[in-house]
CSV table of C-alpha atoms and ligand atoms in Angstrom, one decimal:
chain,number,residue,atom,x,y,z
A,1,MET,CA,18.4,2.8,11.9
A,2,CYS,CA,20.5,3.6,15.0
A,3,GLY,CA,22.4,6.9,14.9
A,4,ARG,CA,19.5,8.6,13.0
A,5,THR,CA,17.6,11.4,14.7
A,6,GLN,CA,13.8,11.0,14.7
A,7,GLU,CA,13.5,13.8,12.1
A,8,GLU,CA,16.1,12.1,9.8
A,9,GLN,CA,14.3,8.9,10.2
A,10,TYR,CA,10.9,10.6,9.3
A,11,THR,CA,12.5,12.3,6.3
A,12,ARG,CA,14.0,9.0,5.1
A,13,ILE,CA,10.7,7.2,5.4
A,14,THR,CA,8.8,10.0,3.7
A,15,MET,CA,11.2,10.1,0.7
A,16,GLN,CA,11.6,6.4,0.2
A,17,PRO,CA,9.6,5.0,-2.8
A,18,LEU,CA,7.2,2.3,-1.8
A,19,ILE,CA,6.7,-1.3,-3.0
A,20,VAL,CA,3.4,-2.3,-1.5
A,21,VAL,CA,2.5,-6.0,-2.0
A,22,ASN,CA,-1.2,-6.7,-1.5
A,23,PHE,CA,-1.6,-10.4,-0.4
A,24,LYS,CA,-5.3,-10.3,-1.2
A,25,THR,CA,-6.7,-13.8,-0.6
A,26,TYR,CA,-4.3,-15.6,-2.8
A,27,ALA,CA,-3.7,-19.1,-1.4
A,28,SER,CA,0.0,-18.4,-1.9
A,29,ALA,CA,-0.3,-15.5,0.5
A,30,LEU,CA,-2.5,-16.7,3.3
A,31,GLY,CA,-1.7,-18.5,6.6
A,32,LEU,CA,1.8,-20.1,6.6
A,33,ASN,CA,2.3,-18.9,3.0
A,34,ALA,CA,1.7,-15.3,4.2
A,35,VAL,CA,4.4,-15.8,6.8
A,36,ASN,CA,6.9,-17.1,4.2
A,37,LEU,CA,6.1,-14.4,1.7
A,38,ALA,CA,6.5,-11.7,4.4
A,39,LYS,CA,9.9,-13.2,5.3
A,40,ALA,CA,10.9,-13.1,1.7
A,41,MET,CA,10.0,-9.5,1.5
A,42,GLU,CA,12.0,-8.8,4.7
A,43,ARG,CA,15.0,-10.5,3.1
A,44,ALA,CA,14.6,-8.5,-0.1
A,45,SER,CA,14.3,-5.2,1.7
A,46,GLU,CA,17.0,-2.6,1.1
A,47,ASP,CA,17.6,0.8,2.6
A,48,HIS,CA,16.5,2.8,-0.6
A,49,VAL,CA,13.0,1.3,-0.6
A,50,ARG,CA,10.0,1.1,1.7
A,51,MET,CA,8.6,-2.4,1.5
A,52,VAL,CA,5.0,-3.0,2.8
A,53,ALA,CA,3.1,-6.2,3.0
A,54,VAL,CA,-0.7,-5.8,3.0
A,55,VAL,CA,-2.1,-8.9,4.7
A,56,SER,CA,-5.3,-10.6,5.6
A,57,ALA,CA,-6.6,-9.5,9.1
A,58,PHE,CA,-6.4,-13.1,10.2
A,59,ASP,CA,-2.7,-13.2,9.4
A,60,LEU,CA,-1.6,-9.9,11.0
A,61,SER,CA,-0.3,-11.3,14.3
A,62,SER,CA,1.6,-14.2,12.8
A,63,VAL,CA,3.2,-12.1,10.0
A,64,VAL,CA,4.2,-9.3,12.4
A,65,LYS,CA,5.8,-11.9,14.6
A,66,ALA,CA,7.6,-13.6,11.8
A,67,ALA,CA,8.8,-10.5,10.0
A,68,PRO,CA,9.3,-7.9,12.7
A,69,SER,CA,11.3,-5.4,10.6
A,70,LEU,CA,8.7,-5.4,7.7
A,71,GLU,CA,6.0,-2.8,7.6
A,72,ILE,CA,2.6,-4.6,7.7
A,73,TRP,CA,-0.7,-3.0,6.6
A,74,THR,CA,-4.1,-4.5,6.7
A,75,GLN,CA,-6.4,-4.7,3.6
A,76,HIS,CA,-9.3,-2.8,5.0
A,77,LEU,CA,-10.6,-1.1,8.1
A,78,ASP,CA,-14.0,0.2,9.2
A,79,PRO,CA,-14.6,3.5,11.0
A,80,VAL,CA,-16.1,1.8,14.0
A,81,GLY,CA,-15.3,2.0,17.7
A,82,PHE,CA,-15.7,-0.6,20.4
A,83,GLY,CA,-19.2,-2.1,20.9
A,84,SER,CA,-22.0,-3.5,18.8
A,85,ASN,CA,-20.3,-3.7,15.4
A,86,THR,CA,-20.4,-7.4,14.3
A,87,GLY,CA,-18.1,-8.4,11.6
A,88,TRP,CA,-16.4,-5.0,11.1
A,89,LEU,CA,-12.7,-4.5,11.2
A,90,GLN,CA,-12.0,-2.3,14.2
A,91,PRO,CA,-8.9,-0.1,13.9
A,92,ASP,CA,-7.6,-0.2,17.5
A,93,ASN,CA,-7.9,-4.0,17.3
A,94,ALA,CA,-5.9,-4.1,14.1
A,95,ILE,CA,-3.2,-1.8,15.6
A,96,GLU,CA,-3.0,-4.1,18.7
A,97,HIS,CA,-2.4,-7.0,16.4
A,98,GLY,CA,0.5,-5.1,14.8
A,99,ALA,CA,-1.0,-3.3,11.8
A,100,ASN,CA,1.0,-0.2,11.1
A,101,GLY,CA,-1.0,1.0,8.1
A,102,THR,CA,-4.0,0.1,5.9
A,103,ILE,CA,-5.4,0.4,2.4
A,104,ILE,CA,-9.0,1.3,2.0
A,105,ASN,CA,-11.5,1.5,-0.9
A,106,HIS,CA,-9.7,-1.1,-3.1
A,107,ALA,CA,-11.5,-1.7,-6.4
A,108,GLU,CA,-12.3,-5.2,-5.0
A,109,HIS,CA,-13.7,-3.7,-1.7
A,110,LYS,CA,-15.2,-0.3,-2.3
A,111,SER,CA,-16.2,1.9,0.6
A,112,GLU,CA,-18.6,4.8,0.7
A,113,HIS,CA,-16.6,8.0,0.6
A,114,SER,CA,-18.2,9.3,3.8
A,115,ARG,CA,-16.9,6.2,5.6
A,116,ILE,CA,-13.4,6.7,4.2
A,117,GLU,CA,-13.4,10.2,5.5
A,118,LYS,CA,-14.5,9.1,8.9
A,119,LEU,CA,-11.8,6.4,9.0
A,120,ILE,CA,-9.1,8.9,8.1
A,121,GLN,CA,-10.3,11.2,10.9
A,122,THR,CA,-10.4,8.3,13.3
A,123,LEU,CA,-6.9,6.8,12.7
A,124,PRO,CA,-3.8,8.2,14.5
A,125,GLU,CA,-1.9,10.7,12.4
A,126,GLU,CA,1.2,8.5,12.2
A,127,PHE,CA,-0.8,5.6,10.9
A,128,PRO,CA,-0.5,5.5,7.1
A,129,ILE,CA,-3.7,5.1,5.1
A,130,CYS,CA,-3.6,4.4,1.4
A,131,ALA,CA,-6.9,5.2,-0.3
A,132,CYS,CA,-7.4,3.4,-3.6
A,133,ALA,CA,-8.9,5.2,-6.6
A,134,ILE,CA,-10.2,3.7,-9.9
A,135,ASP,CA,-9.5,6.9,-11.8
A,136,VAL,CA,-8.4,10.5,-11.7
A,137,ASN,CA,-11.8,11.8,-10.6
A,138,GLU,CA,-12.0,9.5,-7.6
A,139,ALA,CA,-8.4,10.4,-6.7
A,140,GLN,CA,-9.4,14.0,-6.7
A,141,SER,CA,-12.2,13.4,-4.2
A,142,LEU,CA,-10.0,11.3,-2.0
A,143,ALA,CA,-7.2,13.8,-2.0
A,144,LYS,CA,-9.5,16.3,-0.2
A,145,MET,CA,-9.7,13.8,2.7
A,146,ASN,CA,-6.0,13.9,3.3
A,147,PRO,CA,-5.0,10.3,3.2
A,148,THR,CA,-1.3,9.5,3.4
A,149,PHE,CA,-1.3,7.9,0.0
A,150,ILE,CA,-3.6,7.5,-3.0
A,151,ALA,CA,-3.1,4.4,-5.2
A,152,VAL,CA,-4.6,4.7,-8.6
A,153,GLU,CA,-5.5,1.4,-10.2
A,154,PRO,CA,-7.7,1.0,-13.3
A,155,PRO,CA,-9.8,-2.0,-12.4
A,156,GLU,CA,-9.7,-3.5,-15.9
A,157,LEU,CA,-5.9,-3.9,-15.6
A,158,ILE,CA,-5.9,-5.5,-12.2
A,159,GLY,CA,-4.5,-9.0,-12.3
A,160,GLY,CA,-3.6,-8.7,-15.9
A,161,ASP,CA,-0.3,-9.0,-17.7
A,162,ILE,CA,0.1,-5.4,-18.9
A,163,SER,CA,1.3,-2.9,-16.3
A,164,VAL,CA,-0.7,0.4,-15.9
A,165,THR,CA,2.6,2.1,-16.5
A,166,SER,CA,2.7,1.0,-20.1
A,167,ALA,CA,-1.1,0.4,-20.8
A,168,ASP,CA,-2.1,3.8,-19.4
A,169,PRO,CA,0.8,6.0,-18.4
A,170,ALA,CA,-1.4,9.1,-18.7
A,171,ILE,CA,-3.6,8.0,-15.8
A,172,VAL,CA,-0.5,7.9,-13.5
A,173,GLN,CA,0.7,11.3,-14.6
A,174,ASP,CA,-2.7,12.9,-14.5
A,175,THR,CA,-3.4,11.5,-11.1
A,176,VAL,CA,-0.1,12.7,-9.7
A,177,LYS,CA,-0.8,16.2,-11.1
A,178,ALA,CA,-4.5,16.3,-10.0
A,179,VAL,CA,-3.7,15.2,-6.5
A,180,GLN,CA,-0.8,17.6,-6.2
A,181,ASP,CA,-3.0,20.5,-7.2
A,182,ILE,CA,-5.5,19.6,-4.5
A,183,ASN,CA,-3.3,18.3,-1.7
A,184,PRO,CA,0.5,18.3,-2.1
A,185,ASN,CA,0.9,16.3,1.1
A,186,VAL,CA,-0.6,13.2,-0.5
A,187,ARG,CA,1.8,10.8,-2.3
A,188,VAL,CA,0.5,8.9,-5.2
A,189,LEU,CA,1.1,5.2,-5.9
A,190,CYS,CA,0.0,3.3,-9.0
A,191,GLY,CA,-0.9,-0.3,-9.5
A,192,ALA,CA,-2.5,-2.9,-11.8
A,193,GLY,CA,-0.4,-5.3,-13.8
A,194,VAL,CA,2.9,-4.2,-12.2
A,195,LYS,CA,5.3,-7.1,-12.5
A,196,ASP,CA,8.9,-6.1,-12.6
A,197,GLY,CA,11.6,-3.7,-11.8
A,198,ASN,CA,11.1,-1.9,-15.1
A,199,ASP,CA,7.5,-1.2,-14.3
A,200,VAL,CA,8.5,0.1,-10.9
A,201,ARG,CA,11.1,2.4,-12.4
A,202,THR,CA,8.6,3.7,-15.0
A,203,ALA,CA,6.1,4.4,-12.3
A,204,VAL,CA,8.5,6.6,-10.5
A,205,GLU,CA,9.5,8.3,-13.7
A,206,LEU,CA,5.8,9.1,-14.3
A,207,GLY,CA,5.8,10.8,-10.9
A,208,ALA,CA,4.4,8.1,-8.7
A,209,HIS,CA,5.9,7.6,-5.3
A,210,GLY,CA,5.8,3.8,-5.7
A,211,VAL,CA,3.6,0.9,-6.6
A,212,LEU,CA,0.9,-1.3,-5.3
A,213,LEU,CA,0.9,-4.8,-6.7
A,214,ALA,CA,-0.3,-8.3,-6.1
A,215,SER,CA,-0.2,-11.1,-8.7
A,216,GLY,CA,3.3,-10.3,-9.9
A,217,VAL,CA,4.5,-11.5,-6.5
A,218,THR,CA,1.8,-13.8,-5.3
A,219,LYS,CA,1.8,-15.8,-8.5
A,220,ALA,CA,5.5,-15.8,-9.0
A,221,THR,CA,7.3,-19.1,-9.3
A,222,ASP,CA,10.5,-17.5,-7.9
A,223,VAL,CA,9.4,-15.0,-5.4
A,224,ASP,CA,12.9,-14.0,-4.2
A,225,MET,CA,13.9,-13.3,-7.8
A,226,VAL,CA,10.8,-11.1,-8.5
A,227,LEU,CA,11.2,-9.2,-5.3
A,228,LYS,CA,14.9,-8.6,-6.0
A,229,ASP,CA,14.0,-7.3,-9.5
A,230,LEU,CA,11.3,-5.0,-8.1
A,231,VAL,CA,13.8,-3.6,-5.5
A,232,ASN,CA,16.5,-3.2,-8.1
A,233,GLY,CA,14.1,-1.2,-10.3
A,234,LEU,CA,14.4,1.6,-7.9
A,235,LYS,CA,18.2,1.7,-7.8
B,301,G3P,O1,-3.8,-4.0,-4.9
B,301,G3P,C1,-3.0,-4.3,-5.9
B,301,G3P,C2,-3.8,-4.7,-7.1
B,301,G3P,O2,-5.1,-4.5,-7.2
B,301,G3P,C3,-3.1,-4.9,-8.3
B,301,G3P,O3,-3.1,-6.2,-8.5
B,301,G3P,O4,-2.4,-8.3,-9.5
B,301,G3P,O5,-2.6,-6.3,-10.9
B,301,G3P,O6,-0.8,-6.5,-9.3
B,301,G3P,P1,-2.2,-6.9,-9.6
């Protein structure tokens, strides 16, 4: 990292394809297991790829401390300030605990679009926000809100054995095109069923800027091997 100007560093981060691992609430990715998984991701990281761990809000601090060079996002945030907001996930509080990005509107945790828009307007410009879309139409609506990323994930393929990149390559290509037509600043990720380096490579060939995945890593018997394969898929 040293020796790079701020602009070079920004360009490098912007161009790098992403491997975003959503820890969800898998037992293998909570508490101490979250720490160990984040450390494994840190070990697997290479310069050509941007690795991101998306962790439970409860685990933010411990994961950030254990894997300081890894980019850590939170799984959801609410567009609320300080005050009477019981149970909501307050953005400044997440940032204070080390979150340096977030996903929002995951198929397993949908948000009203007005709230997503408010959240995007609330967050600092340099704080990446990845808005999830279940299809091309939703991706088009979200693109107008100018999130950093849009991740397209057909719900029926989430947690399954067939990667979106082979089950429905058209949804990846169509989302990339539709989003680019509306807002070329937004980079598109794809997810659902992504398991290995081949799926990641195909995602990029289809025009995506990277992948969002979970079970391929959280259910792996050999996490180091899976992470290495995912990273090698982008070489
Ligand atoms: O957020 C990632 C996700 O929903 C995809 O899950 O298990 O199909 O990789 P999975």
